Coordinates of C-alpha atoms in Angstrom, one line a residue:
X250 CA -25.6 -1.9 22.1
X251 CA -26.6 0.9 19.9
X252 CA -26.6 4.8 21.0
X253 CA -27.4 5.9 17.7
X254 CA -30.6 8.8 17.3
X255 CA -31.9 9.0 14.0
X256 CA -35.4 11.3 12.4
X257 CA -38.0 10.2 13.1
X258 CA -39.4 10.9 9.3
X259 CA -36.1 9.3 8.1
X260 CA -37.3 6.0 10.6
X261 CA -40.9 6.0 9.4
X262 CA -39.5 5.9 5.6
X263 CA -37.4 3.0 6.2
X264 CA -40.6 1.4 7.8
X265 CA -43.0 2.1 5.0
X266 CA -40.4 1.2 2.5
X267 CA -38.8 -1.9 4.0
X268 CA -41.8 -3.6 6.1
X269 CA -44.8 -2.9 4.0
X270 CA -45.3 -6.7 4.3
X271 CA -45.3 -8.6 7.3
X272 CA -43.4 -11.4 5.7
X273 CA -40.0 -10.7 5.1
X274 CA -37.4 -11.9 2.1
X275 CA -35.4 -13.9 4.6
X276 CA -38.6 -15.6 6.1
X277 CA -39.8 -16.5 2.7
X278 CA -36.6 -17.4 1.9
X279 CA -36.0 -19.8 4.6
X280 CA -39.5 -21.0 4.9
X281 CA -38.2 -24.5 4.7
X282 CA -37.0 -24.4 8.3
X283 CA -40.9 -23.8 9.5
X284 CA -42.8 -21.1 11.2
X285 CA -41.0 -19.6 14.1
X286 CA -43.0 -20.2 16.9
X287 CA -44.1 -17.4 19.6
X288 CA -41.3 -16.5 21.8
X289 CA -39.0 -19.5 21.0
X290 CA -35.7 -19.0 19.0
X291 CA -35.4 -20.4 16.1
X292 CA -32.7 -23.0 15.1
X293 CA -29.0 -21.9 14.7
X294 CA -29.2 -23.1 10.7
X295 CA -32.5 -21.3 10.7
X296 CA -31.2 -17.9 12.7
X297 CA -28.3 -18.3 10.1
X298 CA -30.5 -18.4 7.2
X299 CA -32.2 -15.5 8.3
X300 CA -29.1 -13.3 9.1
X301 CA -27.7 -14.3 5.8
X302 CA -30.4 -13.1 3.5
X303 CA -31.6 -9.9 5.9
X304 CA -28.2 -9.1 4.4
X305 CA -28.2 -10.1 1.2
X306 CA -31.2 -8.1 0.2
X307 CA -29.8 -4.9 2.0
X308 CA -26.5 -5.2 0.1
X309 CA -24.1 -6.2 3.3
X310 CA -22.1 -8.9 3.5
X311 CA -23.9 -11.5 5.8
X312 CA -20.3 -11.5 7.2
X313 CA -20.4 -8.7 9.0
X314 CA -24.6 -9.1 9.7
X315 CA -23.5 -12.0 11.5
X316 CA -20.2 -10.5 13.2
X317 CA -22.3 -8.0 14.7
X318 CA -25.8 -10.4 15.6
X319 CA -22.7 -12.4 17.7
X320 CA -20.7 -9.0 19.4
X321 CA -24.6 -8.1 20.1
X322 CA -26.0 -10.9 21.5
X323 CA -23.6 -14.2 21.3
X324 CA -25.4 -16.9 20.5
X325 CA -28.0 -15.5 18.1
X326 CA -31.0 -15.9 19.9
X327 CA -34.7 -13.2 20.5
X328 CA -35.2 -14.6 24.0
X329 CA -33.7 -16.1 27.2
X330 CA -34.3 -19.7 28.9
X331 CA -37.5 -18.7 29.9
X332 CA -39.4 -17.4 26.8
X333 CA -38.9 -14.0 27.7
X334 CA -36.8 -11.3 25.0
X335 CA -33.1 -10.6 25.7
X336 CA -33.0 -7.6 27.2
X337 CA -29.5 -6.0 28.0
X338 CA -28.4 -3.8 31.0
X339 CA -28.9 -0.4 29.0
X340 CA -32.0 -1.6 27.2
X341 CA -30.9 -2.9 24.1
X342 CA -33.5 -5.3 22.6
X343 CA -33.0 -8.6 21.1
X344 CA -31.1 -10.4 18.4
X345 CA -30.0 -7.3 17.2
X346 CA -29.7 -5.3 20.8
X347 CA -32.3 -2.0 19.0
X348 CA -31.5 0.4 21.3
X349 CA -32.7 4.2 21.5
X350 CA -34.3 3.4 19.0
X351 CA -38.3 5.2 18.9
X352 CA -39.0 4.8 15.4
X353 CA -39.6 1.1 15.9
X354 CA -42.5 -0.6 17.4
X355 CA -40.9 -1.6 21.0
X356 CA -42.7 -4.6 21.3
X357 CA -42.2 -5.7 17.7
X358 CA -38.6 -5.7 18.3
X359 CA -39.3 -7.8 21.3
X360 CA -41.5 -10.2 20.0
X361 CA -40.8 -11.0 16.2
X362 CA -37.6 -11.5 15.6
X363 CA -38.2 -10.6 11.5
X364 CA -39.0 -7.3 12.5
X365 CA -35.8 -7.0 15.1
X366 CA -33.1 -8.1 12.4
X367 CA -34.8 -5.3 10.0
X368 CA -34.4 -3.3 12.2
X369 CA -30.5 -3.9 12.6
X370 CA -30.2 -4.2 9.0
X371 CA -31.6 -1.1 8.2
X372 CA -29.5 0.6 11.0
X373 CA -26.6 -1.0 9.7
X374 CA -27.1 -0.3 6.5
X375 CA -27.4 3.5 7.3
X376 CA -24.3 3.9 8.7
X377 CA -22.6 3.1 5.4
X378 CA -24.4 5.4 3.2
X379 CA -23.1 8.4 6.1
X380 CA -20.7 11.3 4.3
X381 CA -19.1 11.7 7.9
X382 CA -17.2 8.3 7.6
X383 CA -13.9 7.2 6.0
X384 CA -13.8 4.5 3.3
X385 CA -10.9 2.5 1.1
X386 CA -10.0 3.3 -1.7
X387 CA -11.7 1.7 -4.6
X388 CA -13.5 -0.7 -2.6
X389 CA -17.3 -1.0 -3.1
X390 CA -20.0 -2.5 -0.7
X391 CA -19.4 -6.4 -1.1
X392 CA -16.0 -5.8 0.7
X393 CA -16.1 -6.5 4.3
X394 CA -13.2 -4.5 5.4
X395 CA -15.0 -1.3 4.0
X396 CA -17.6 -2.3 6.7
X397 CA -15.3 -1.2 9.6
X398 CA -16.5 2.6 9.7
X399 CA -20.1 1.4 9.8
X400 CA -19.9 -0.9 12.3
X401 CA -17.9 1.2 14.3
X402 CA -21.2 3.8 13.6
X403 CA -23.8 0.8 15.0
X404 CA -22.5 1.5 18.2
X405 CA -21.2 4.9 17.9
X406 CA -18.7 7.2 17.1
X407 CA -17.9 7.7 20.5
X408 CA -13.9 8.2 22.0
X409 CA -14.6 4.7 23.6
X410 CA -14.6 3.6 19.7
X411 CA -11.7 5.2 18.6
X412 CA -9.4 3.2 16.7
X413 CA -6.2 4.4 18.3
X414 CA -5.8 5.3 22.0
X415 CA -5.0 8.8 21.7
X416 CA -2.4 8.6 24.7
X417 CA 0.2 5.8 23.6
X418 CA -1.2 5.0 20.2
X419 CA -1.4 1.6 20.2
X420 CA -4.2 0.1 18.7
X421 CA -8.1 -0.7 20.6
X422 CA -8.5 -3.7 20.4
X423 CA -11.7 -3.2 22.7
X424 CA -13.4 -1.3 20.3
X425 CA -16.5 -2.5 19.4
X426 CA -15.9 -2.5 15.8
X427 CA -12.0 -4.6 16.8
X428 CA -14.4 -7.2 18.7
X429 CA -17.1 -7.3 15.8
X430 CA -13.8 -8.0 13.4
X431 CA -12.2 -10.6 14.9
X432 CA -16.1 -12.3 15.2
X433 CA -15.4 -12.4 11.8
X434 CA -11.6 -13.7 11.3
X435 CA -13.1 -16.4 14.1
X436 CA -16.1 -17.5 13.2
X437 CA -16.5 -16.9 9.6
X438 CA -12.9 -18.3 8.4
X439 CA -12.3 -20.7 10.8
X440 CA -9.2 -18.6 12.1
X441 CA -7.7 -19.0 8.5
X442 CA -7.8 -15.7 6.8
X443 CA -7.0 -12.4 8.7
X444 CA -8.6 -9.5 7.8
X445 CA -6.7 -6.2 5.6
X446 CA -5.5 -3.7 8.1
X447 CA -5.6 0.1 8.3
X448 CA -2.9 2.1 8.6
X449 CA -4.1 4.2 11.3
X450 CA -2.5 7.5 12.2
X451 CA -3.3 9.6 15.8
X452 CA -3.9 12.4 13.4
X453 CA -6.2 10.6 12.3
X454 CA -9.2 10.8 14.7
X455 CA -10.6 14.1 16.3
X456 CA -11.7 14.0 19.9
X457 CA -11.3 14.1 23.9
X458 CA -11.0 10.9 25.3
X459 CA -12.7 12.5 28.4
X460 CA -15.4 13.6 26.5
X461 CA -18.9 11.7 25.4
X462 CA -18.9 13.8 22.1
X463 CA -18.2 11.8 18.7
X464 CA -14.7 11.4 17.1
X465 CA -14.2 14.0 13.8
X466 CA -12.5 12.1 11.1
X467 CA -9.8 14.0 9.5
X468 CA -9.0 11.3 7.1
X469 CA -12.1 9.8 4.8
X470 CA -10.1 7.5 2.6
X471 CA -7.7 4.6 3.1
X472 CA -5.4 1.8 1.4
X473 CA -5.5 -0.7 3.3
X474 CA -2.7 -3.5 3.9
X475 CA -2.8 -6.8 3.1
X476 CA -5.8 -8.3 1.1
X477 CA -9.3 -7.3 1.1
X478 CA -12.0 -9.4 1.1
X479 CA -15.2 -9.3 -0.6
X480 CA -18.4 -11.3 0.6
X481 CA -18.3 -15.1 -0.1
X482 CA -22.1 -15.0 -0.5
X483 CA -21.9 -13.9 -4.3
X484 CA -21.3 -16.7 -6.3
X485 CA -23.3 -17.4 -8.8
X486 CA -23.2 -21.0 -10.7
X487 CA -20.0 -21.7 -13.3
X488 CA -17.7 -19.3 -11.1
X489 CA -14.7 -20.3 -10.6
X490 CA -13.1 -20.1 -7.0
X491 CA -9.6 -20.7 -5.4
X492 CA -9.1 -22.8 -2.4
X493 CA -7.0 -19.9 0.0
X494 CA -6.2 -22.5 2.6
X495 CA -3.2 -25.0 2.8
X496 CA -5.4 -28.3 3.2
X497 CA -9.2 -28.0 3.1
X498 CA -11.9 -30.9 3.1
X499 CA -13.8 -31.3 0.3
X500 CA -17.5 -32.8 1.7
X501 CA -19.8 -35.4 0.0
X502 CA -22.7 -33.0 2.0
X503 CA -22.8 -30.1 3.2
X504 CA -22.1 -31.4 6.8
X505 CA -18.7 -31.3 8.6
X506 CA -19.8 -35.0 9.6
X507 CA -19.8 -36.1 6.2
X508 CA -16.9 -37.8 4.4
X509 CA -13.9 -35.8 3.3
X510 CA -11.8 -35.4 0.8
X511 CA -8.8 -33.5 1.0
X512 CA -8.0 -30.5 -1.4
X513 CA -5.0 -28.1 -2.0
X514 CA -4.3 -24.4 -1.6
X515 CA -4.8 -22.3 -4.6
X516 CA -6.9 -25.9 -6.0
X517 CA -9.3 -24.4 -8.9
X518 CA -13.1 -25.6 -8.4
X519 CA -16.4 -24.4 -10.2
X520 CA -19.6 -23.2 -8.2
X521 CA -22.2 -25.9 -9.1
X522 CA -25.0 -24.6 -7.4
X523 CA -26.5 -21.9 -5.1
X524 CA -24.9 -22.4 -1.3
X525 CA -26.8 -24.4 1.0
X526 CA -26.9 -24.3 5.2
X527 CA -25.4 -27.0 7.1
X528 CA -27.7 -30.1 7.4
X529 CA -27.1 -30.1 11.2
X530 CA -29.7 -27.7 12.5
X531 CA -28.0 -27.2 15.8
X532 CA -24.2 -26.9 13.8
X533 CA -22.3 -23.9 14.8
X534 CA -21.0 -23.2 11.6
X535 CA -21.8 -19.7 10.8
X536 CA -20.3 -20.5 6.7
X537 CA -22.3 -21.8 4.2
X538 CA -21.8 -24.6 1.7
X539 CA -21.3 -24.1 -2.2
X540 CA -21.5 -27.6 -4.0
X541 CA -18.4 -27.9 -6.1
X542 CA -16.8 -29.6 -8.6
X543 CA -13.1 -29.7 -10.1
X544 CA -12.2 -28.2 -13.6
X545 CA -11.9 -31.7 -14.8
X546 CA -14.9 -32.9 -13.0
X547 CA -13.1 -35.9 -11.4
X548 CA -13.8 -34.4 -7.7
X549 CA -17.8 -33.5 -6.6
X550 CA -18.8 -32.4 -3.3
X551 CA -19.4 -30.0 -0.7
X552 CA -16.9 -26.6 0.1
X553 CA -17.3 -24.0 2.9
X554 CA -17.3 -20.7 2.2
X555 CA -14.9 -19.7 4.6
X556 CA -12.3 -21.3 2.2
X557 CA -12.8 -20.1 -1.0
X558 CA -12.5 -16.7 -2.9
X559 CA -12.8 -16.0 -6.5
X560 CA -10.3 -17.0 -9.8
X561 CA -8.9 -14.3 -10.6
X562 CA -8.8 -14.0 -14.6
X563 CA -6.0 -13.1 -17.0
X564 CA -2.2 -15.0 -17.3
X565 CA -0.5 -16.2 -14.2
X566 CA 1.8 -13.3 -13.2
X567 CA 5.4 -13.7 -11.2
X568 CA 6.7 -11.1 -9.6
X569 CA 10.4 -10.4 -9.6
X570 CA 12.4 -8.1 -7.4
X571 CA 15.6 -8.6 -8.9
X572 CA 16.0 -12.2 -9.7
X573 CA 14.1 -12.7 -6.5
X574 CA 10.4 -14.1 -7.4
X575 CA 7.8 -12.2 -4.6
X576 CA 5.1 -14.8 -3.3
X577 CA 2.0 -13.2 -2.2
X578 CA 2.5 -11.3 1.4
X579 CA 6.1 -10.8 0.6
X580 CA 7.8 -7.4 1.3
X581 CA 10.9 -5.4 0.2
X582 CA 12.1 -2.0 0.0
X583 CA 12.9 0.1 -3.3
X584 CA 14.5 2.8 -4.7
X585 CA 14.0 5.0 -8.0
X586 CA 17.5 4.8 -9.7
X587 CA 16.6 7.0 -12.3
X588 CA 13.2 9.3 -12.9
X589 CA 10.9 7.2 -14.8
X590 CA 7.0 7.2 -14.6
X591 CA 4.6 4.8 -12.7
X592 CA 2.0 2.8 -15.7
X593 CA -1.0 0.7 -15.7
X594 CA -1.5 -2.6 -17.6
X595 CA -4.4 -2.5 -19.3
X596 CA -6.5 -5.5 -20.0
X597 CA -4.7 -5.6 -23.8
X598 CA -1.1 -5.5 -22.6
X599 CA -0.5 -2.0 -23.3
X600 CA 0.9 0.4 -20.6
X601 CA -0.7 4.0 -19.7
X602 CA 1.2 6.5 -17.8
X603 CA -0.5 6.9 -14.4
X604 CA 2.1 9.8 -12.6
X605 CA 5.8 10.7 -12.8
X606 CA 8.1 8.5 -10.4
X607 CA 11.1 11.1 -9.0
X608 CA 14.8 9.8 -8.6
X609 CA 15.6 9.1 -4.7
X610 CA 11.7 7.9 -3.9
X611 CA 12.1 4.8 -1.5
X612 CA 8.5 2.6 -1.7
X613 CA 7.8 -0.6 -0.3
X614 CA 6.6 -3.5 -2.6
X615 CA 4.1 -5.9 -2.4
X616 CA 3.2 -8.8 -4.7
X617 CA 1.2 -8.5 -7.1
X618 CA -1.5 -10.5 -9.7
X619 CA -3.1 -10.1 -12.5
X620 CA -6.8 -9.6 -12.4
X621 CA -8.9 -10.0 -15.6
X622 CA -5.8 -8.4 -17.7
X623 CA -5.0 -5.5 -14.8
X624 CA -2.4 -5.6 -12.5
X625 CA -3.8 -4.9 -8.9
X626 CA -2.2 -5.0 -5.4
X627 CA -2.7 -7.8 -2.9
X628 CA -5.2 -4.9 -0.7
X629 CA -7.2 -5.2 -3.9
X630 CA -9.2 -3.0 -6.4
X631 CA -8.0 -1.3 -9.0
X632 CA -5.0 1.2 -6.6
X633 CA -1.8 -0.8 -5.3
X634 CA 0.3 0.0 -2.2
X635 CA 3.5 1.8 -2.9
X636 CA 5.9 -0.3 -4.6
X637 CA 9.2 0.2 -7.7
X638 CA 10.6 -1.2 -10.2
X639 CA 8.7 -4.2 -10.7
X640 CA 9.1 -7.3 -12.9
X641 CA 5.7 -8.7 -14.1
X642 CA 6.7 -12.3 -16.5
X643 CA 3.9 -13.8 -18.5
X644 CA 4.4 -16.9 -20.8
X645 CA 3.7 -14.3 -23.4
X646 CA 6.2 -11.3 -22.5
X647 CA 8.2 -9.3 -20.0
X648 CA 7.5 -5.8 -19.3
X649 CA 7.9 -3.3 -16.7
X650 CA 6.1 -2.1 -14.6
X651 CA 5.9 0.4 -11.7
X652 CA 3.5 0.6 -9.1
X653 CA 2.8 2.7 -6.5
X654 CA 0.2 4.7 -4.4

């Protein structure tokens, strides 16, 4: 539930900009499901459509908005079994559990599903714009992990939501944002994907555990461990994507009830149109379906957005540590044996110096991939985790590249 307090003037501005029309973008886009009836919850896939399109309109990964709704509301419902607005013990209202927001029409928050949803999305978007919250180095608004702190702020940057317990330094799995991100992993990714992890330290946060004062953030930029995950809702016709799981079903229709053909990990597929929602209106699948075809066009069908990622461009790159090839996610430790330079491989194959590396420095090395000709760490973006001498081999050349944070 939210306890965020915002200025009336700011909220008035949002209202004028976002809700000048009774019909929102999400409503019009989801009109094929029919009109929303008073005091009745839409079908699950209708709500999936409303949440997805409200998120896209606000430039928020739909995975994030859906997970917030799941954490706040559980079943994506505005009304209870008696047709009355869902109101929590602390007066959180409706689908997005809007709390202590006097700048919004309280009656509309109770009875207008789209108004409630838009209010939640507007508040969440405003949290991302805050300059007092940390971000991930080099990551943009489309990256799911970069919403960790905005999601935290949606509920409140209070000691109870500290990422770490101050007394022990252990991860606080009871923090609001941790539970929201667990929904993303379990619901949007079907237990098949782990989001990137922040390397939190106790010194990153200043607060009194026994106080209700907001947390002050001492560290404003992070490099996460693991792969970053851009939203899977931005693919366009013609985009190439890769399968991320060991064995995934390509369906004949956008439904898990349809005939399946197994495709293997790293198979390249071509997006063949806009995503669709599950054909079963009562399906509890929170992802969407993309029409796809294989590169040789021998297979066509629908693939869950939960199991695809954008196909990286550039030549295939093998990452070597000595004579051992490092697979994606493997970790090793190497030591700089003589003074040298950190270099970056440009799209034309040339190397540019980033900074010097000194003899004796130790680095943790991850496997890397080529992305449009540039060398990137598994964390995504144009930055990398700490590493040391890594030999990159392409079909045409071998070059030595030293990559570090």
